[in-house]
XYZ file of C-alpha atoms in Angstrom:
409
model
C 13.499 -24.620 3.458
C 16.051 -22.987 2.072
C 15.848 -19.194 2.989
C 17.913 -17.400 0.341
C 15.739 -19.367 -1.971
C 12.217 -17.749 -0.188
C 13.785 -14.656 -0.170
C 14.981 -15.194 -3.825
C 11.453 -16.179 -4.707
C 9.386 -13.331 -3.045
C 11.893 -11.069 -5.160
C 11.383 -12.083 -8.104
C 9.688 -10.649 -11.044
C 7.644 -12.216 -13.660
C 6.504 -10.913 -16.652
C 3.286 -12.070 -18.534
C 1.446 -11.069 -21.825
C -1.818 -10.527 -21.837
C -4.987 -9.018 -24.633
C -7.679 -7.021 -24.154
C -9.354 -6.213 -27.437
C -6.776 -5.630 -29.414
C -4.134 -4.446 -27.057
C -1.495 -6.887 -26.514
C 0.693 -5.735 -23.059
C 2.964 -6.930 -20.792
C 2.152 -7.589 -17.156
C 4.715 -7.650 -14.128
C 4.174 -9.164 -10.808
C 5.250 -11.374 -7.722
C 4.095 -12.050 -4.346
C 2.834 -8.600 -2.719
C 2.000 -7.015 -5.919
C -2.200 -6.984 -6.187
C -3.988 -10.345 -8.124
C -0.575 -12.096 -8.112
C -1.515 -15.471 -9.167
C -4.270 -14.347 -10.352
C -7.219 -12.082 -12.406
C -8.399 -8.838 -10.839
C -11.691 -9.185 -12.297
C -12.834 -4.778 -11.294
C -8.934 -4.229 -13.047
C -9.851 -6.320 -15.943
C -13.275 -4.615 -16.562
C -11.598 -1.312 -16.416
C -8.878 -2.527 -18.605
C -11.648 -3.841 -21.665
C -13.414 -0.578 -21.180
C -10.238 1.480 -21.903
C -9.206 -0.598 -24.782
C -12.643 0.131 -26.714
C -12.187 3.695 -26.084
C -9.555 4.791 -28.526
C -8.448 8.667 -28.156
C -9.198 11.498 -30.288
C -5.363 12.009 -30.214
C -2.407 10.395 -29.753
C -0.954 11.875 -26.432
C -4.343 12.564 -24.596
C -3.281 12.170 -20.844
C -5.165 9.357 -18.778
C -5.352 8.922 -14.694
C -5.361 5.996 -13.322
C -6.249 5.109 -9.536
C -5.045 1.867 -8.046
C -2.993 1.023 -11.105
C -1.854 -2.287 -9.154
C 0.193 -4.452 -11.371
C -0.095 -1.866 -14.044
C -2.830 -3.835 -16.965
C -5.234 -0.548 -17.019
C -2.503 1.952 -17.659
C -0.648 -0.529 -20.010
C -3.504 -1.113 -21.438
C -4.175 2.668 -22.000
C -1.000 3.357 -23.109
C -1.312 0.818 -25.987
C -4.148 2.641 -27.430
C -2.615 5.938 -27.049
C -3.102 7.382 -23.794
C -0.143 9.326 -21.705
C -0.986 7.476 -18.442
C -0.449 8.752 -15.170
C -0.462 6.230 -12.799
C -1.314 5.979 -8.808
C -0.704 3.252 -6.328
C 0.010 3.820 -2.469
C 1.626 0.416 -1.988
C 5.247 0.487 -3.619
C 4.872 -3.012 -4.842
C 2.385 -2.061 -6.940
C 3.486 0.996 -7.905
C 6.708 -0.759 -9.120
C 4.747 -3.533 -10.768
C 3.024 -0.385 -12.843
C 6.367 0.929 -13.702
C 7.983 -2.505 -15.083
C 4.538 -3.261 -17.011
C 4.448 0.045 -18.693
C 8.166 0.006 -19.741
C 7.781 -3.406 -20.831
C 4.490 -2.881 -23.025
C 5.688 0.428 -24.477
C 6.115 -0.007 -28.586
C 9.506 -1.354 -29.386
C 12.176 1.262 -29.119
C 10.195 3.793 -27.962
C 11.431 3.446 -24.033
C 15.184 4.020 -25.460
C 15.830 7.318 -24.426
C 12.779 8.684 -22.823
C 11.769 9.553 -19.201
C 10.518 7.009 -17.202
C 6.695 6.097 -16.863
C 4.579 8.347 -14.644
C 3.811 6.594 -12.202
C 3.347 7.725 -8.172
C 4.183 5.546 -5.186
C 1.525 8.408 -3.878
C -1.903 8.026 -1.911
C -2.876 11.858 -3.186
C -2.832 12.494 -6.937
C -2.505 16.461 -5.664
C -0.345 17.930 -6.552
C 0.974 16.100 -9.430
C -1.788 16.218 -11.781
C -3.203 19.725 -12.613
C -6.921 20.203 -12.394
C -8.830 19.835 -16.142
C -5.986 17.591 -17.232
C -7.190 14.143 -18.496
C -9.554 13.148 -20.856
C -10.293 9.475 -18.725
C -9.968 8.429 -15.052
C -10.164 4.790 -13.727
C -10.509 3.935 -10.546
C -10.166 0.528 -9.098
C -11.512 1.410 -5.727
C -10.069 0.490 -2.513
C -11.899 -1.243 0.621
C -11.891 1.958 2.778
C -14.864 4.227 2.362
C -12.788 7.188 2.311
C -10.148 6.408 0.414
C -13.359 5.584 -2.378
C -14.332 8.891 -1.557
C -11.647 10.778 -1.898
C -10.814 8.542 -5.549
C -14.169 9.784 -6.843
C -13.214 13.373 -5.730
C -9.807 13.842 -7.107
C -10.316 11.832 -10.259
C -13.310 14.817 -10.383
C -10.759 16.970 -10.407
C -8.384 16.210 -12.910
C -10.845 15.309 -15.354
C -11.358 18.177 -18.147
C -15.097 18.756 -19.066
C -16.180 16.128 -21.619
C -13.276 13.680 -19.455
C -14.906 10.112 -18.543
C -14.154 8.224 -14.942
C -14.467 4.832 -14.844
C -14.839 2.630 -11.518
C -14.611 -0.529 -10.407
C -14.348 -2.972 -7.847
C -16.061 -5.728 -5.895
C -19.500 -5.501 -4.288
C -18.070 -6.563 -0.960
C -15.462 -3.907 -1.120
C -17.880 -0.794 -1.427
C -18.951 -0.740 -5.078
C -22.402 0.149 -4.519
C -21.631 2.988 -2.114
C -19.080 3.920 -4.419
C -21.846 4.225 -7.262
C -23.455 6.273 -5.165
C -20.700 9.028 -4.643
C -19.975 8.515 -8.526
C -23.351 9.737 -9.280
C -23.309 12.448 -6.286
C -20.274 14.343 -7.913
C -20.737 13.885 -11.860
C -25.022 14.472 -11.318
C -25.209 10.845 -13.101
C -23.735 7.327 -13.412
C -24.342 4.438 -15.354
C -23.828 0.745 -15.060
C -21.162 -0.859 -17.404
C -20.391 -4.209 -16.833
C -20.940 -6.522 -13.826
C -19.919 -9.906 -13.198
C -17.952 -11.845 -10.819
C -19.618 -10.174 -7.954
C -18.334 -6.888 -9.390
C -19.468 -4.030 -10.721
C -18.184 -1.264 -13.451
C -19.731 2.111 -13.350
C -18.960 5.233 -15.674
C -19.818 8.694 -15.625
C -18.829 11.869 -17.478
C -17.898 15.325 -16.379
C -20.470 17.815 -17.862
C -19.528 21.044 -15.947
C -16.662 22.552 -14.166
C -18.721 22.694 -10.583
C -19.721 19.293 -8.981
C -22.531 17.539 -8.200
C -22.498 17.765 -4.483
C -19.817 20.609 -3.292
C -19.756 19.771 0.199
C -17.925 16.529 -1.380
C -14.817 18.592 -2.166
C -14.418 20.197 0.874
C -13.006 17.206 2.463
C -9.975 17.701 4.860
C -8.167 14.386 3.298
C -7.465 15.842 -0.101
C -4.862 18.310 1.511
C -2.037 15.695 1.428
C -0.669 17.571 4.552
C -4.033 16.800 6.749
C -3.402 14.437 9.536
C -5.438 13.038 12.580
C -3.268 13.411 15.965
C -4.188 11.431 18.867
C -2.416 11.354 22.229
C -1.617 7.525 22.725
C 0.124 5.392 25.370
C 2.238 2.396 24.486
C 5.133 0.550 25.431
C 5.183 2.996 29.080
C 5.870 6.083 27.009
C 3.201 8.767 25.926
C 3.630 10.344 22.709
C 0.828 11.629 19.258
C 0.027 9.391 16.651
C -0.027 10.893 13.260
C -2.779 9.312 10.914
C -4.387 9.824 7.637
C -7.541 7.661 6.135
C -6.403 4.079 5.005
C -3.381 3.560 7.004
C -3.672 0.410 9.159
C -5.317 1.240 12.462
C -5.824 4.820 11.679
C -8.395 5.544 13.817
C -6.978 4.022 16.992
C -3.788 2.289 18.561
C -4.416 -0.947 17.357
C -4.806 -3.868 20.377
C -1.978 -5.849 19.011
C 0.701 -3.138 18.224
C -0.020 -1.507 22.035
C 0.808 -5.300 23.227
C 4.155 -5.920 21.858
C 4.997 -2.184 22.527
C 4.561 -3.402 25.763
C 6.594 -7.069 25.855
C 9.616 -6.015 23.372
C 12.985 -6.188 24.666
C 15.182 -2.972 23.357
C 18.208 -2.094 25.414
C 19.868 1.281 25.014
C 22.291 1.804 22.149
C 20.840 -1.402 19.985
C 19.706 -0.941 16.605
C 15.736 -1.177 15.635
C 14.187 -2.170 12.440
C 10.359 -1.519 12.737
C 9.340 -3.467 9.582
C 5.668 -2.644 8.322
C 5.835 0.533 10.602
C 2.182 2.048 10.240
C 1.863 4.911 11.848
C 4.960 4.512 13.796
C 3.881 3.359 17.199
C 6.172 0.494 17.930
C 9.386 2.499 16.201
C 8.570 5.576 18.243
C 8.383 3.309 21.372
C 11.677 1.663 19.894
C 13.195 4.997 19.689
C 12.736 6.101 23.445
C 14.503 2.614 24.812
C 17.098 2.903 22.364
C 17.821 6.559 22.700
C 21.464 6.213 22.023
C 20.655 3.428 19.933
C 19.135 4.197 15.983
C 15.854 2.982 14.653
C 14.722 2.378 10.733
C 11.261 2.387 10.369
C 10.141 0.960 7.058
C 6.386 0.576 5.154
C 4.653 -0.136 1.963
C 1.925 2.337 2.223
C 2.825 5.633 1.198
C 0.835 7.723 3.250
C 2.138 5.036 6.190
C 5.749 6.497 5.383
C 4.536 9.920 5.951
C 2.523 9.435 9.404
C 5.238 7.896 10.808
C 7.820 10.316 9.607
C 4.945 13.043 11.330
C 4.793 11.048 14.453
C 8.445 11.044 15.075
C 8.657 14.462 14.907
C 5.922 15.251 17.229
C 7.633 12.412 19.874
C 10.997 14.332 19.285
C 12.902 11.511 18.088
C 15.916 12.095 16.334
C 17.126 8.288 16.122
C 14.380 7.735 13.998
C 14.899 6.981 9.817
C 11.657 6.435 8.123
C 11.102 4.539 4.555
C 9.381 3.182 1.558
C 10.025 -0.295 1.114
C 8.729 -3.398 -0.310
C 9.798 -5.352 3.142
C 13.146 -4.937 3.362
C 14.522 -3.476 -0.280
C 15.502 -0.400 1.371
C 17.873 -1.643 3.955
C 19.029 -4.581 2.495
C 22.689 -3.871 3.100
C 21.867 -3.051 6.947
C 21.779 -5.304 9.884
C 20.099 -4.321 13.233
C 20.172 -5.963 16.573
C 16.196 -6.250 17.295
C 13.211 -6.448 14.458
C 10.118 -5.398 15.829
C 6.793 -5.966 13.229
C 3.147 -6.436 12.974
C 2.769 -7.851 9.692
C 0.363 -7.822 7.105
C -1.491 -10.874 5.944
C -4.071 -9.279 3.734
C -3.545 -8.544 0.063
C -7.081 -6.896 -0.841
C -9.725 -8.834 0.789
C -7.727 -11.666 0.942
C -5.459 -13.594 3.423
C -2.096 -14.176 1.777
C 0.839 -15.550 3.802
C 3.881 -15.252 1.430
C 3.655 -11.787 2.778
C 4.385 -12.167 6.304
C 6.675 -15.281 4.978
C 8.474 -12.358 3.484
C 8.746 -10.530 6.347
C 9.794 -12.899 8.308
C 12.568 -14.351 6.218
C 13.830 -11.016 5.188
C 13.864 -9.877 9.786
C 16.140 -12.824 9.912
C 18.641 -11.981 6.776
C 18.750 -8.440 8.425
C 19.620 -9.240 12.133
C 22.868 -9.230 13.332
C 24.097 -12.868 14.968
C 22.522 -12.986 18.292
C 20.132 -10.516 16.914
C 15.848 -10.898 18.320
C 12.492 -10.870 16.484
C 9.382 -9.632 17.866
C 6.510 -11.017 16.160
C 3.020 -10.088 17.045
C -0.456 -11.593 14.699
C -3.560 -13.213 15.646
C -3.055 -16.160 17.057
C -4.556 -18.002 14.260
C -2.302 -17.320 12.226
C 0.255 -20.276 11.581
C 3.277 -18.064 11.903
C 4.965 -20.231 13.993
C 6.133 -22.932 11.552
C 7.088 -20.175 9.732
C 9.575 -18.658 12.162
C 11.048 -22.447 12.924
C 11.261 -22.599 9.569
C 13.750 -19.747 9.187
C 14.889 -19.068 12.647
C 15.223 -22.859 13.702
C 13.080 -22.013 16.847
C 10.276 -20.046 18.548
C 9.616 -18.115 21.342
C 6.872 -17.112 22.906
C 6.433 -14.061 25.078
C 2.574 -13.256 24.986
C -0.455 -16.174 24.219
C -3.424 -14.219 24.551
C -7.077 -14.833 23.452
C -6.835 -13.090 20.180
C -3.208 -11.988 20.086
C 0.504 -13.539 20.385
C 4.070 -12.320 20.479
C 6.460 -14.987 19.344
C 10.045 -14.724 17.601
C 13.666 -16.097 17.211
C 16.888 -15.596 17.799
C 19.001 -15.687 14.798
C 21.799 -18.335 15.643
C 24.502 -18.213 12.542
């Protein structure tokens, strides 16, 4: 395999034309973007519903939570709305921005400000209360994330505004429907097929049906849970938020890797897919005169990792939002450590860990080391062998393995 061609394939954007009723839009995609290589039925339901709802005036604001590849906000833009789009994952946020720019009416994007796309998990403080006439929610897979999205949509909508919510049944669409009814007072099933459903609700008054839902502490973007942990022989406080990987406890696999990775003082370390910052803080403690860079695609993971590093008093840490290694494309490191994601929504996508392995190799100095932890059933040895020319195994346990390689050239 040509490694450079693999990296290029992951980083190459594709544009497709999609027709939804009378709206024709361009949708951007690449590996790592939601629904890449296929269609997302819930997003399709939302797009059709938006296309059928022409606004009473051009420029009416619409809010889109979980914007994915940008299909739904692009359709909203095509029928006259001024969309505000949010996604917590950097590749999705970039796809949405590209979709909106490519779908803008001919000439309208020239000299105009960039689309209102936010790489963020929280709407507040970016959107004023009562400022939107339409809100769409492509539900996330975690229960608290759904709850927060419904509450934020209610807050952003003006009285008379409509909320549309869609997701797969096995992602929690039925409980989400109950949440919608609790907050708005009533909800209606608009569509269901392919194991998915879409519901709608209208905001009929300023006060929500269930006041308790609006007092969830996580609506404050500065609210974190802080838990003491021990990893890699050092203790520190881990700051997390809902939706961040393993946010309620120290992930077993990361704990195993923290105990086994070798980092010498003075070395530079890249923590690729850092989550809340466990591996990065352990590395920073191991190389006090060196440096650690933590990267993650999840906007809230970045904020958690930054706080974890501050609480641990690690001044040699730099935390950045990044789609794999894009944010450090010009840098190289002595060590790369990673507990890479392999899920995209509910599915498994090996294009993501392949990109992690290829880009880790590209970011290592000659002689630099990769340490990667994974579920032992995942076929990462083949991927590492293709890129590094060898596989080194540091741990082969009942559930997890720690494997890697050394860059030779």
